């Protein structure tokens, strides 16, 4: 469901009805006569829809985390806020950038439109910006020939959908200016080669049983989930074009299952 498009349609319809009332219906109406119900509703809802539309389009937009691909940074059920202007001002619906502000940086947690189906919003961590050479071997990332600093933090257990119990190793990782945590399942393969699809600029990547190497083309980004062995990300469906960027995730504003997470910043 394209919610921004629905909001835009509702905004246009209520606005047109209100203007039609002002310039066509009201001058012809008998003094004291009641406004039609449709006009009354449009006048009431138009300002509300306008404010919500502007806030969601240019300032902040709420999202709900639907999967565990970003654990332990983000949990299923987290409601997050996304900054819509950090990476530039974009036209609503068309998502066309009209004002450049900044570019995504390594380590940012970013919401974007899934390249294979732009009607879906995904959230992952930026691990490669244009020009970066990404290498993933032995379940450890290196960028432009430099291994990322990691620190073993013990074990981490969680329950997946279907009541599958997962035991993973917990690591602290430094990427760009971000210090965050990742999960690695020791028994899982480094890469699910059978899940790698054909995608734009596929020739920039080389895969084998030990991992992969990808060079990020200009205008694209390479995304990975913090839950490294349980994430459907750029390793499998490719690079994210700049035009698909939605915004930068910056705060958890609600979680029904864990109120202590409310207000937590996203690093």
CSV table of C-alpha atoms in Angstrom, one decimal:
chain,number,residue,atom,x,y,z
A,1,UNK,CA,0.0,0.0,0.0
A,2,UNK,CA,1.5,3.3,-1.1
A,3,UNK,CA,0.5,5.4,1.9
A,4,UNK,CA,2.1,8.7,0.7
A,5,UNK,CA,0.1,8.4,-2.5
A,6,UNK,CA,-3.1,7.8,-0.6
A,7,UNK,CA,-2.4,10.8,1.6
A,8,UNK,CA,-1.8,13.0,-1.5
A,9,UNK,CA,-5.0,11.9,-3.1
A,10,UNK,CA,-7.0,12.6,0.1
A,11,UNK,CA,-5.3,16.0,0.4
A,12,UNK,CA,-6.2,16.9,-3.2
A,13,UNK,CA,-9.8,15.7,-3.0
A,14,UNK,CA,-10.6,17.5,0.3
A,15,UNK,CA,-8.8,20.6,-0.9
A,16,UNK,CA,-10.7,20.7,-4.2
A,17,UNK,CA,-14.0,20.2,-2.4
A,18,UNK,CA,-13.2,23.0,0.0
A,19,UNK,CA,-12.3,25.4,-2.8
A,20,UNK,CA,-15.4,24.4,-4.8
A,21,UNK,CA,-17.4,25.3,-1.7
A,22,UNK,CA,-15.7,28.7,-1.3
A,23,UNK,CA,-16.0,29.8,-4.9
A,24,UNK,CA,-19.0,27.9,-6.3
A,25,UNK,CA,-21.4,26.6,-3.7
A,26,UNK,CA,-21.3,29.2,-0.9
A,27,UNK,CA,-22.1,32.2,-3.1
A,28,UNK,CA,-25.2,30.4,-4.4
A,29,UNK,CA,-26.4,29.0,-1.1
A,30,UNK,CA,-29.4,30.6,0.7
A,31,UNK,CA,-28.2,32.5,3.8
A,32,UNK,CA,-28.4,30.3,6.9
A,33,UNK,CA,-28.6,27.1,4.9
A,34,UNK,CA,-26.5,24.2,6.2
A,35,UNK,CA,-23.4,23.1,4.4
A,36,UNK,CA,-23.4,19.7,2.7
A,37,UNK,CA,-21.9,16.9,4.9
A,38,UNK,CA,-19.2,16.2,2.3
A,39,UNK,CA,-18.1,19.8,2.4
A,40,UNK,CA,-18.2,19.9,6.2
A,41,UNK,CA,-16.0,16.8,6.5
A,42,UNK,CA,-13.6,18.1,3.8
A,43,UNK,CA,-13.1,21.4,5.7
A,44,UNK,CA,-12.5,19.5,8.9
A,45,UNK,CA,-10.0,16.9,7.5
A,46,UNK,CA,-8.1,19.0,5.0
A,47,UNK,CA,-5.9,20.9,7.6
A,48,UNK,CA,-5.2,17.7,9.5
A,49,UNK,CA,-4.2,15.8,6.3
A,50,UNK,CA,-2.1,18.7,5.2
A,51,UNK,CA,-0.1,18.8,8.4
A,52,UNK,CA,0.4,15.0,8.6
A,53,UNK,CA,1.4,15.0,4.9
A,54,UNK,CA,4.0,17.7,5.3
A,55,UNK,CA,5.4,16.2,8.5
A,56,UNK,CA,5.7,12.7,6.9
A,57,UNK,CA,7.1,14.0,3.6
A,58,UNK,CA,9.7,16.4,4.8
A,59,UNK,CA,10.4,16.0,8.6
A,60,UNK,CA,9.9,12.6,10.2
A,61,UNK,CA,8.0,9.5,9.4
A,62,UNK,CA,7.2,6.6,11.7
A,63,UNK,CA,7.9,2.9,10.9
A,64,UNK,CA,7.4,-0.4,12.6
A,65,UNK,CA,10.2,-3.0,12.6
A,66,UNK,CA,8.6,-6.2,11.1
A,67,UNK,CA,11.5,-8.7,11.3
A,68,UNK,CA,14.6,-9.6,13.3
A,69,UNK,CA,17.2,-8.7,10.5
A,70,UNK,CA,18.5,-5.7,12.5
A,71,UNK,CA,18.8,-7.4,15.9
A,72,UNK,CA,20.1,-6.6,18.4
A,73,UNK,CA,20.0,-3.0,17.4
A,74,UNK,CA,16.3,-3.1,16.5
A,75,UNK,CA,13.8,-5.6,17.7
A,76,UNK,CA,10.6,-6.9,16.2
A,77,UNK,CA,7.8,-4.6,17.4
A,78,UNK,CA,10.0,-1.5,17.7
A,79,UNK,CA,8.3,1.7,16.4
A,80,UNK,CA,11.0,4.0,15.1
A,81,UNK,CA,11.3,7.5,13.7
A,82,UNK,CA,13.0,8.3,10.5
A,83,UNK,CA,14.5,11.7,9.6
A,84,UNK,CA,13.3,12.5,6.1
A,85,UNK,CA,15.6,15.5,5.4
A,86,UNK,CA,19.0,14.3,6.5
A,87,UNK,CA,19.9,12.9,3.1
A,88,UNK,CA,18.1,15.7,1.2
A,89,UNK,CA,14.7,17.1,0.5
A,90,UNK,CA,12.7,14.9,-1.8
A,91,UNK,CA,9.3,15.4,-3.6
A,92,UNK,CA,6.6,13.3,-2.0
A,93,UNK,CA,5.4,10.2,-3.9
A,94,UNK,CA,7.9,10.8,-6.8
A,95,UNK,CA,10.8,10.7,-4.3
A,96,UNK,CA,12.8,13.0,-6.5
A,97,UNK,CA,15.6,14.8,-4.7
A,98,UNK,CA,15.2,18.6,-5.0
A,99,UNK,CA,17.7,19.8,-2.4
A,100,UNK,CA,21.0,18.1,-1.5
A,101,UNK,CA,21.9,18.2,2.3
A,102,UNK,CA,24.1,15.2,3.0
A,103,UNK,CA,25.0,11.7,1.9
A,104,UNK,CA,24.6,8.4,3.7
A,105,UNK,CA,27.7,7.4,5.7
A,106,UNK,CA,29.0,4.0,6.6
A,107,UNK,CA,27.3,2.8,9.7
A,108,UNK,CA,24.1,4.8,9.3
A,109,UNK,CA,20.8,2.9,9.8
A,110,UNK,CA,18.8,3.7,6.8
A,111,UNK,CA,15.2,3.1,5.5
A,112,UNK,CA,14.9,2.7,1.8
A,113,UNK,CA,12.5,1.3,-0.8
A,114,UNK,CA,13.3,-2.3,-1.6
A,115,UNK,CA,14.9,-2.4,-5.1
A,116,UNK,CA,12.9,-5.5,-6.2
A,117,UNK,CA,9.6,-4.0,-5.0
A,118,UNK,CA,9.7,-0.2,-4.3
A,119,UNK,CA,6.3,-0.5,-2.6
A,120,UNK,CA,8.1,-2.1,0.4
A,121,UNK,CA,10.2,-0.2,2.9
A,122,UNK,CA,13.4,-2.0,4.2
A,123,UNK,CA,15.7,-1.0,7.0
A,124,UNK,CA,19.4,-2.0,7.1
A,125,UNK,CA,22.8,-0.6,7.9
A,126,UNK,CA,24.9,1.2,5.3
A,127,UNK,CA,28.2,-0.8,5.0
A,128,UNK,CA,29.3,0.5,1.6
A,129,UNK,CA,29.0,4.0,0.0
A,130,UNK,CA,29.9,4.7,-3.7
A,131,UNK,CA,33.4,3.6,-4.5
A,132,UNK,CA,33.9,1.3,-1.5
A,133,UNK,CA,35.2,-2.2,-1.9
A,134,UNK,CA,33.3,-4.5,0.5
A,135,UNK,CA,34.7,-7.9,1.4
A,136,UNK,CA,33.0,-10.4,3.7
A,137,UNK,CA,35.1,-13.4,4.7
A,138,UNK,CA,34.9,-15.6,7.8
A,139,UNK,CA,31.8,-13.6,8.8
A,140,UNK,CA,33.9,-10.4,9.2
A,141,UNK,CA,33.6,-7.3,7.1
A,142,UNK,CA,36.5,-5.3,5.6
A,143,UNK,CA,36.1,-2.1,3.7
A,144,UNK,CA,38.7,-0.9,1.2
A,145,UNK,CA,41.1,-3.5,2.6
A,146,UNK,CA,40.7,-2.7,6.3
A,147,UNK,CA,39.1,-5.1,8.7
A,148,UNK,CA,36.4,-3.6,10.9
A,149,UNK,CA,37.2,-3.7,14.6
A,150,UNK,CA,35.1,-6.2,16.4
A,151,UNK,CA,34.9,-7.3,20.1
A,152,UNK,CA,33.3,-10.5,21.4
A,153,UNK,CA,30.5,-9.7,23.8
A,154,UNK,CA,29.3,-13.3,24.6
A,155,UNK,CA,26.2,-15.0,23.5
A,156,UNK,CA,22.7,-13.9,22.5
A,157,UNK,CA,19.6,-16.0,22.2
A,158,UNK,CA,16.2,-15.2,20.7
A,159,UNK,CA,13.1,-16.9,19.4
A,160,UNK,CA,12.3,-16.6,15.7
A,161,UNK,CA,8.9,-16.9,14.1
A,162,UNK,CA,7.7,-20.4,14.2
A,163,UNK,CA,9.1,-20.7,17.7
A,164,UNK,CA,12.6,-21.5,16.5
A,165,UNK,CA,15.2,-20.9,19.2
A,166,UNK,CA,18.4,-19.3,17.9
A,167,UNK,CA,21.8,-19.1,19.7
A,168,UNK,CA,24.2,-16.6,18.3
A,169,UNK,CA,27.4,-14.9,19.1
A,170,UNK,CA,27.2,-11.2,20.0
A,171,UNK,CA,29.9,-8.8,18.8
A,172,UNK,CA,30.6,-5.1,19.1
A,173,UNK,CA,31.5,-3.6,15.8
A,174,UNK,CA,32.9,-0.2,14.8
A,175,UNK,CA,31.8,1.1,11.4
A,176,UNK,CA,32.4,4.7,10.5
A,177,UNK,CA,31.4,6.8,13.5
A,178,UNK,CA,29.1,4.1,14.8
A,179,UNK,CA,29.7,1.6,17.5
A,180,UNK,CA,27.0,-1.1,17.3
A,181,UNK,CA,26.3,-4.7,18.0
A,182,UNK,CA,25.9,-7.6,15.5
A,183,UNK,CA,24.8,-11.2,15.7
A,184,UNK,CA,26.5,-14.2,14.1
A,185,UNK,CA,25.3,-17.8,14.1
A,186,UNK,CA,28.4,-20.0,14.2
A,187,UNK,CA,26.7,-23.0,12.4
A,188,UNK,CA,25.2,-20.9,9.6
A,189,UNK,CA,27.1,-20.7,6.2
A,190,UNK,CA,29.0,-17.5,5.4
A,191,UNK,CA,26.7,-17.0,2.4
A,192,UNK,CA,23.6,-18.6,1.0
A,193,UNK,CA,24.8,-18.8,-2.5
A,194,UNK,CA,21.5,-20.3,-3.8
A,195,UNK,CA,19.7,-17.1,-2.7
A,196,UNK,CA,21.9,-14.7,-4.7
A,197,UNK,CA,19.9,-13.2,-7.5
A,198,UNK,CA,20.7,-11.3,-10.7
A,199,UNK,CA,20.7,-7.6,-10.1
A,200,UNK,CA,21.8,-4.3,-11.5
A,201,UNK,CA,25.6,-4.0,-11.5
A,202,UNK,CA,25.9,-7.6,-10.6
A,203,UNK,CA,29.3,-7.7,-12.4
A,204,UNK,CA,30.7,-5.6,-9.5
A,205,UNK,CA,30.5,-8.6,-7.2
A,206,UNK,CA,32.3,-11.9,-6.9
A,207,UNK,CA,30.8,-14.7,-4.9
A,208,UNK,CA,32.1,-18.1,-3.6
A,209,UNK,CA,31.6,-20.4,-0.7
A,210,UNK,CA,33.9,-18.3,1.5
A,211,UNK,CA,32.1,-15.0,1.1
A,212,UNK,CA,31.9,-12.2,-1.4
A,213,UNK,CA,33.6,-9.0,-2.7
A,214,UNK,CA,31.6,-6.1,-4.1
A,215,UNK,CA,32.6,-2.7,-5.4
A,216,UNK,CA,29.8,-0.2,-4.8
A,217,UNK,CA,29.0,1.8,-8.0
A,218,UNK,CA,28.4,5.5,-8.1
A,219,UNK,CA,24.9,6.5,-7.0
A,220,UNK,CA,24.4,3.3,-5.0
A,221,UNK,CA,24.8,1.9,-1.5
A,222,UNK,CA,25.4,-1.6,0.0
A,223,UNK,CA,23.2,-2.5,2.9
A,224,UNK,CA,23.4,-5.3,5.5
A,225,UNK,CA,21.4,-6.3,8.5
A,226,UNK,CA,23.1,-6.4,12.0
A,227,UNK,CA,21.7,-9.9,12.4
A,228,UNK,CA,24.2,-11.1,9.8
A,229,UNK,CA,23.1,-14.7,9.2
A,230,UNK,CA,19.4,-13.8,9.3
A,231,UNK,CA,19.1,-10.9,7.0
A,232,UNK,CA,17.8,-10.5,3.4
A,233,UNK,CA,20.0,-7.7,2.2
A,234,UNK,CA,22.4,-6.4,-0.5
A,235,UNK,CA,24.4,-9.6,-0.5
A,236,UNK,CA,21.4,-11.3,-2.2
A,237,UNK,CA,19.5,-8.6,-4.1
A,238,UNK,CA,22.1,-6.0,-4.8
A,239,UNK,CA,22.8,-2.3,-4.4
A,240,UNK,CA,20.3,0.4,-3.3
A,241,UNK,CA,20.1,3.3,-5.7
A,242,UNK,CA,20.1,6.8,-4.2
A,243,UNK,CA,16.5,7.4,-5.6
A,244,UNK,CA,15.2,4.7,-3.3
A,245,UNK,CA,16.4,6.4,0.0
A,246,UNK,CA,13.6,7.2,2.4
A,247,UNK,CA,15.6,8.6,5.4
A,248,UNK,CA,17.8,7.9,8.4
A,249,UNK,CA,16.5,6.0,11.4
A,250,UNK,CA,17.3,7.9,14.6
A,251,UNK,CA,15.0,6.9,17.5
A,252,UNK,CA,12.7,4.2,19.0
A,253,UNK,CA,9.6,6.0,20.0
A,254,UNK,CA,7.5,3.0,21.2
A,255,UNK,CA,7.6,-0.7,22.0
A,256,UNK,CA,4.6,-2.4,23.5
A,257,UNK,CA,6.6,-5.3,24.9
A,258,UNK,CA,9.5,-3.3,26.4
A,259,UNK,CA,8.8,0.2,27.5
A,260,UNK,CA,12.4,0.7,28.5
A,261,UNK,CA,13.3,1.0,24.8
A,262,UNK,CA,11.2,4.1,24.3
A,263,UNK,CA,13.3,7.1,23.5
A,264,UNK,CA,16.4,5.0,22.8
A,265,UNK,CA,18.6,6.5,20.0
A,266,UNK,CA,19.6,4.3,17.1
A,267,UNK,CA,23.3,4.0,16.5
